[in-house]
Amino acid sequence: MKDSNHINKYIVKFNCLATQVRGYGEGALCHMFYNGLPDRIKDEIACVGKPPSLIDLCTMAQGIDMHYWECKSKIACQTKNNPQPSSSSKQS
């Protein structure tokens, strides 16, 4: 998953591909799903521990991703509404 993408696209694509393979248990699918996540999500999961099932891992990743994009949106709005003065406009 690209760091700039939302998790839902990744989950849909992963599930589509997972239905096409045979012989992989849930543990292997969890491992593959986790390895495809961006570091920003892996870092948060590492703090709380990996959930025991693929569905729980997907749910946790969705929550982390949602929080990330909410924070990013909030920061963008704050920056847009409160632009920093440029250093060239400061008086000596």
Short mmCIF file of N, CA and C in Angstrom, two decimals:
data_model
loop_
_atom_site.label_atom_id
_atom_site.label_comp_id
_atom_site.label_asym_id
_atom_site.label_seq_id
_atom_site.Cartn_x
_atom_site.Cartn_y
_atom_site.Cartn_z
N MET A 1 0.85 -1.18 0.00
CA MET A 1 0.00 0.00 0.00
C MET A 1 0.89 1.23 0.00
N LYS A 2 0.56 2.18 -0.85
CA LYS A 2 1.30 3.44 -0.87
C LYS A 2 0.89 4.25 0.34
N ASP A 3 1.86 4.99 0.87
CA ASP A 3 1.61 5.78 2.07
C ASP A 3 0.54 6.84 1.84
N SER A 4 0.36 7.26 0.60
CA SER A 4 -0.61 8.31 0.30
C SER A 4 -2.03 7.77 0.05
N ASN A 5 -2.20 6.45 0.08
CA ASN A 5 -3.51 5.85 -0.16
C ASN A 5 -4.25 5.59 1.15
N HIS A 6 -5.56 5.54 1.03
CA HIS A 6 -6.39 5.18 2.17
C HIS A 6 -6.46 3.66 2.28
N ILE A 7 -6.65 3.16 3.47
CA ILE A 7 -6.62 1.72 3.75
C ILE A 7 -7.73 0.96 3.05
N ASN A 8 -8.88 1.57 2.84
CA ASN A 8 -10.01 0.84 2.26
C ASN A 8 -9.69 0.28 0.88
N LYS A 9 -8.98 1.03 0.05
CA LYS A 9 -8.56 0.53 -1.26
C LYS A 9 -7.69 -0.71 -1.10
N TYR A 10 -6.76 -0.64 -0.15
CA TYR A 10 -5.84 -1.75 0.10
C TYR A 10 -6.60 -2.99 0.56
N ILE A 11 -7.55 -2.81 1.45
CA ILE A 11 -8.32 -3.94 1.97
C ILE A 11 -9.13 -4.61 0.87
N VAL A 12 -9.77 -3.82 0.02
CA VAL A 12 -10.56 -4.38 -1.08
C VAL A 12 -9.65 -5.16 -2.02
N LYS A 13 -8.53 -4.58 -2.39
CA LYS A 13 -7.61 -5.26 -3.30
C LYS A 13 -7.03 -6.52 -2.65
N PHE A 14 -6.66 -6.42 -1.38
CA PHE A 14 -6.11 -7.58 -0.68
C PHE A 14 -7.13 -8.71 -0.62
N ASN A 15 -8.36 -8.39 -0.26
CA ASN A 15 -9.40 -9.42 -0.18
C ASN A 15 -9.67 -10.06 -1.53
N CYS A 16 -9.65 -9.26 -2.58
CA CYS A 16 -9.84 -9.79 -3.93
C CYS A 16 -8.74 -10.78 -4.27
N LEU A 17 -7.51 -10.42 -3.99
CA LEU A 17 -6.38 -11.31 -4.27
C LEU A 17 -6.39 -12.53 -3.35
N ALA A 18 -6.78 -12.34 -2.10
CA ALA A 18 -6.80 -13.45 -1.14
C ALA A 18 -7.81 -14.52 -1.54
N THR A 19 -8.88 -14.12 -2.21
CA THR A 19 -9.87 -15.11 -2.64
C THR A 19 -9.38 -15.93 -3.83
N GLN A 20 -8.33 -15.46 -4.49
CA GLN A 20 -7.81 -16.14 -5.66
C GLN A 20 -6.70 -17.14 -5.33
N VAL A 21 -6.21 -17.13 -4.11
CA VAL A 21 -5.13 -18.05 -3.73
C VAL A 21 -5.69 -19.16 -2.84
N ARG A 22 -5.09 -20.31 -2.92
CA ARG A 22 -5.52 -21.46 -2.11
C ARG A 22 -4.35 -21.93 -1.25
N GLY A 23 -4.68 -22.49 -0.13
CA GLY A 23 -3.66 -23.10 0.71
C GLY A 23 -3.02 -22.19 1.74
N TYR A 24 -3.46 -20.94 1.80
CA TYR A 24 -2.92 -20.03 2.81
C TYR A 24 -3.88 -19.96 3.99
N GLY A 25 -3.36 -20.17 5.18
CA GLY A 25 -4.17 -20.05 6.38
C GLY A 25 -4.31 -18.60 6.78
N GLU A 26 -5.11 -18.38 7.81
CA GLU A 26 -5.35 -17.01 8.27
C GLU A 26 -4.06 -16.35 8.76
N GLY A 27 -3.20 -17.12 9.41
CA GLY A 27 -1.94 -16.56 9.90
C GLY A 27 -1.07 -16.03 8.77
N ALA A 28 -1.00 -16.79 7.68
CA ALA A 28 -0.21 -16.35 6.52
C ALA A 28 -0.82 -15.12 5.88
N LEU A 29 -2.16 -15.10 5.78
CA LEU A 29 -2.83 -13.94 5.21
C LEU A 29 -2.63 -12.70 6.09
N CYS A 30 -2.68 -12.89 7.40
CA CYS A 30 -2.42 -11.76 8.33
C CYS A 30 -1.01 -11.21 8.11
N HIS A 31 -0.06 -12.12 7.98
CA HIS A 31 1.34 -11.73 7.78
C HIS A 31 1.49 -10.93 6.47
N MET A 32 0.88 -11.41 5.41
CA MET A 32 0.96 -10.72 4.12
C MET A 32 0.25 -9.37 4.18
N PHE A 33 -0.91 -9.33 4.82
CA PHE A 33 -1.64 -8.08 4.95
C PHE A 33 -0.81 -7.05 5.71
N TYR A 34 -0.26 -7.49 6.84
CA TYR A 34 0.55 -6.60 7.69
C TYR A 34 1.77 -6.08 6.92
N ASN A 35 2.45 -6.96 6.20
CA ASN A 35 3.65 -6.55 5.47
C ASN A 35 3.36 -5.52 4.39
N GLY A 36 2.14 -5.50 3.87
CA GLY A 36 1.78 -4.54 2.83
C GLY A 36 1.35 -3.18 3.36
N LEU A 37 1.23 -3.06 4.67
CA LEU A 37 0.81 -1.79 5.26
C LEU A 37 1.94 -0.77 5.26
N PRO A 38 1.61 0.52 5.19
CA PRO A 38 2.65 1.54 5.31
C PRO A 38 3.19 1.57 6.74
N ASP A 39 4.40 2.06 6.88
CA ASP A 39 5.06 2.10 8.20
C ASP A 39 4.25 2.88 9.23
N ARG A 40 3.54 3.91 8.81
CA ARG A 40 2.78 4.72 9.77
C ARG A 40 1.71 3.88 10.47
N ILE A 41 1.15 2.90 9.77
CA ILE A 41 0.15 2.03 10.38
C ILE A 41 0.83 0.91 11.17
N LYS A 42 1.91 0.35 10.62
CA LYS A 42 2.66 -0.70 11.33
C LYS A 42 3.18 -0.19 12.67
N ASP A 43 3.65 1.05 12.70
CA ASP A 43 4.18 1.63 13.93
C ASP A 43 3.12 1.68 15.03
N GLU A 44 1.91 2.07 14.65
CA GLU A 44 0.82 2.15 15.62
C GLU A 44 0.40 0.75 16.10
N ILE A 45 0.36 -0.20 15.19
CA ILE A 45 0.01 -1.58 15.56
C ILE A 45 1.06 -2.15 16.50
N ALA A 46 2.33 -1.82 16.25
CA ALA A 46 3.41 -2.31 17.11
C ALA A 46 3.26 -1.82 18.55
N CYS A 47 2.67 -0.66 18.72
CA CYS A 47 2.49 -0.10 20.08
C CYS A 47 1.45 -0.88 20.89
N VAL A 48 0.45 -1.42 20.21
CA VAL A 48 -0.63 -2.10 20.93
C VAL A 48 -0.62 -3.62 20.74
N GLY A 49 0.12 -4.09 19.76
CA GLY A 49 0.17 -5.52 19.48
C GLY A 49 -0.76 -5.92 18.36
N LYS A 50 -0.34 -6.93 17.60
CA LYS A 50 -1.15 -7.40 16.47
C LYS A 50 -2.36 -8.15 16.98
N PRO A 51 -3.51 -7.90 16.40
CA PRO A 51 -4.71 -8.65 16.77
C PRO A 51 -4.61 -10.11 16.29
N PRO A 52 -5.40 -10.99 16.85
CA PRO A 52 -5.28 -12.42 16.55
C PRO A 52 -5.89 -12.86 15.22
N SER A 53 -6.73 -12.04 14.60
CA SER A 53 -7.39 -12.48 13.36
C SER A 53 -7.23 -11.42 12.28
N LEU A 54 -7.42 -11.85 11.04
CA LEU A 54 -7.32 -10.94 9.90
C LEU A 54 -8.39 -9.86 9.96
N ILE A 55 -9.59 -10.23 10.33
CA ILE A 55 -10.67 -9.24 10.40
C ILE A 55 -10.37 -8.19 11.47
N ASP A 56 -9.81 -8.62 12.59
CA ASP A 56 -9.44 -7.67 13.65
C ASP A 56 -8.28 -6.78 13.21
N LEU A 57 -7.34 -7.36 12.47
CA LEU A 57 -6.21 -6.58 11.95
C LEU A 57 -6.70 -5.53 10.96
N CYS A 58 -7.63 -5.91 10.09
CA CYS A 58 -8.22 -4.96 9.13
C CYS A 58 -8.95 -3.83 9.85
N THR A 59 -9.72 -4.20 10.86
CA THR A 59 -10.48 -3.21 11.62
C THR A 59 -9.54 -2.24 12.33
N MET A 60 -8.48 -2.78 12.94
CA MET A 60 -7.51 -1.93 13.63
C MET A 60 -6.81 -0.99 12.64
N ALA A 61 -6.40 -1.53 11.51
CA ALA A 61 -5.72 -0.73 10.49
C ALA A 61 -6.64 0.38 9.98
N GLN A 62 -7.92 0.07 9.81
CA GLN A 62 -8.88 1.08 9.36
C GLN A 62 -9.00 2.21 10.38
N GLY A 63 -9.06 1.86 11.65
CA GLY A 63 -9.16 2.88 12.70
C GLY A 63 -7.93 3.77 12.74
N ILE A 64 -6.76 3.17 12.62
CA ILE A 64 -5.51 3.92 12.63
C ILE A 64 -5.45 4.84 11.41
N ASP A 65 -5.82 4.31 10.25
CA ASP A 65 -5.78 5.08 9.02
C ASP A 65 -6.77 6.24 9.08
N MET A 66 -7.96 5.99 9.60
CA MET A 66 -8.96 7.04 9.72
C MET A 66 -8.45 8.17 10.61
N HIS A 67 -7.84 7.81 11.72
CA HIS A 67 -7.29 8.81 12.64
C HIS A 67 -6.18 9.61 11.95
N TYR A 68 -5.32 8.93 11.21
CA TYR A 68 -4.23 9.60 10.49
C TYR A 68 -4.77 10.65 9.53
N TRP A 69 -5.76 10.26 8.71
CA TRP A 69 -6.28 11.19 7.70
C TRP A 69 -7.08 12.32 8.35
N GLU A 70 -7.75 12.07 9.47
CA GLU A 70 -8.44 13.14 10.19
C GLU A 70 -7.44 14.17 10.70
N CYS A 71 -6.35 13.69 11.29
CA CYS A 71 -5.31 14.60 11.80
C CYS A 71 -4.67 15.38 10.66
N LYS A 72 -4.39 14.70 9.57
CA LYS A 72 -3.77 15.35 8.41
C LYS A 72 -4.69 16.43 7.85
N SER A 73 -5.98 16.15 7.79
CA SER A 73 -6.95 17.12 7.30
C SER A 73 -7.05 18.32 8.24
N LYS A 74 -7.05 18.06 9.53
CA LYS A 74 -7.13 19.12 10.52
C LYS A 74 -5.91 20.04 10.43
N ILE A 75 -4.73 19.44 10.28
CA ILE A 75 -3.50 20.23 10.16
C ILE A 75 -3.55 21.08 8.89
N ALA A 76 -4.02 20.50 7.80
CA ALA A 76 -4.11 21.23 6.53
C ALA A 76 -5.06 22.42 6.67
N CYS A 77 -6.18 22.23 7.35
CA CYS A 77 -7.13 23.33 7.55
C CYS A 77 -6.54 24.42 8.42
N GLN A 78 -5.84 24.03 9.48
CA GLN A 78 -5.22 25.01 10.37
C GLN A 78 -4.14 25.80 9.63
N THR A 79 -3.37 25.12 8.82
CA THR A 79 -2.32 25.79 8.06
C THR A 79 -2.93 26.75 7.04
N LYS A 80 -4.01 26.32 6.41
CA LYS A 80 -4.69 27.15 5.42
C LYS A 80 -5.28 28.40 6.07
N ASN A 81 -5.85 28.23 7.26
CA ASN A 81 -6.52 29.35 7.95
C ASN A 81 -5.54 30.25 8.70
N ASN A 82 -4.37 29.73 9.03
CA ASN A 82 -3.38 30.50 9.79
C ASN A 82 -2.02 30.41 9.10
N PRO A 83 -1.87 31.04 7.95
CA PRO A 83 -0.59 30.93 7.26
C PRO A 83 0.53 31.59 8.08
N GLN A 84 1.70 30.98 8.01
CA GLN A 84 2.85 31.51 8.72
C GLN A 84 3.38 32.71 7.95
N PRO A 85 3.75 33.77 8.67
CA PRO A 85 4.32 34.94 7.96
C PRO A 85 5.68 34.54 7.38
N SER A 86 5.97 35.05 6.21
CA SER A 86 7.25 34.73 5.59
C SER A 86 8.36 35.49 6.30
N SER A 87 9.54 34.93 6.26
CA SER A 87 10.68 35.56 6.96
C SER A 87 11.07 36.87 6.29
N SER A 88 10.76 37.04 5.00
CA SER A 88 11.12 38.28 4.30
C SER A 88 10.23 39.45 4.72
N SER A 89 9.07 39.16 5.33
CA SER A 89 8.17 40.24 5.71
C SER A 89 8.42 40.73 7.14
N LYS A 90 9.36 40.06 7.85
CA LYS A 90 9.67 40.49 9.21
C LYS A 90 10.50 41.77 9.17
N GLN A 91 10.21 42.64 10.12
CA GLN A 91 10.96 43.89 10.19
C GLN A 91 12.11 43.73 11.15
N SER A 92 13.20 44.45 10.91
CA SER A 92 14.38 44.39 11.79
C SER A 92 14.30 45.39 12.88
#
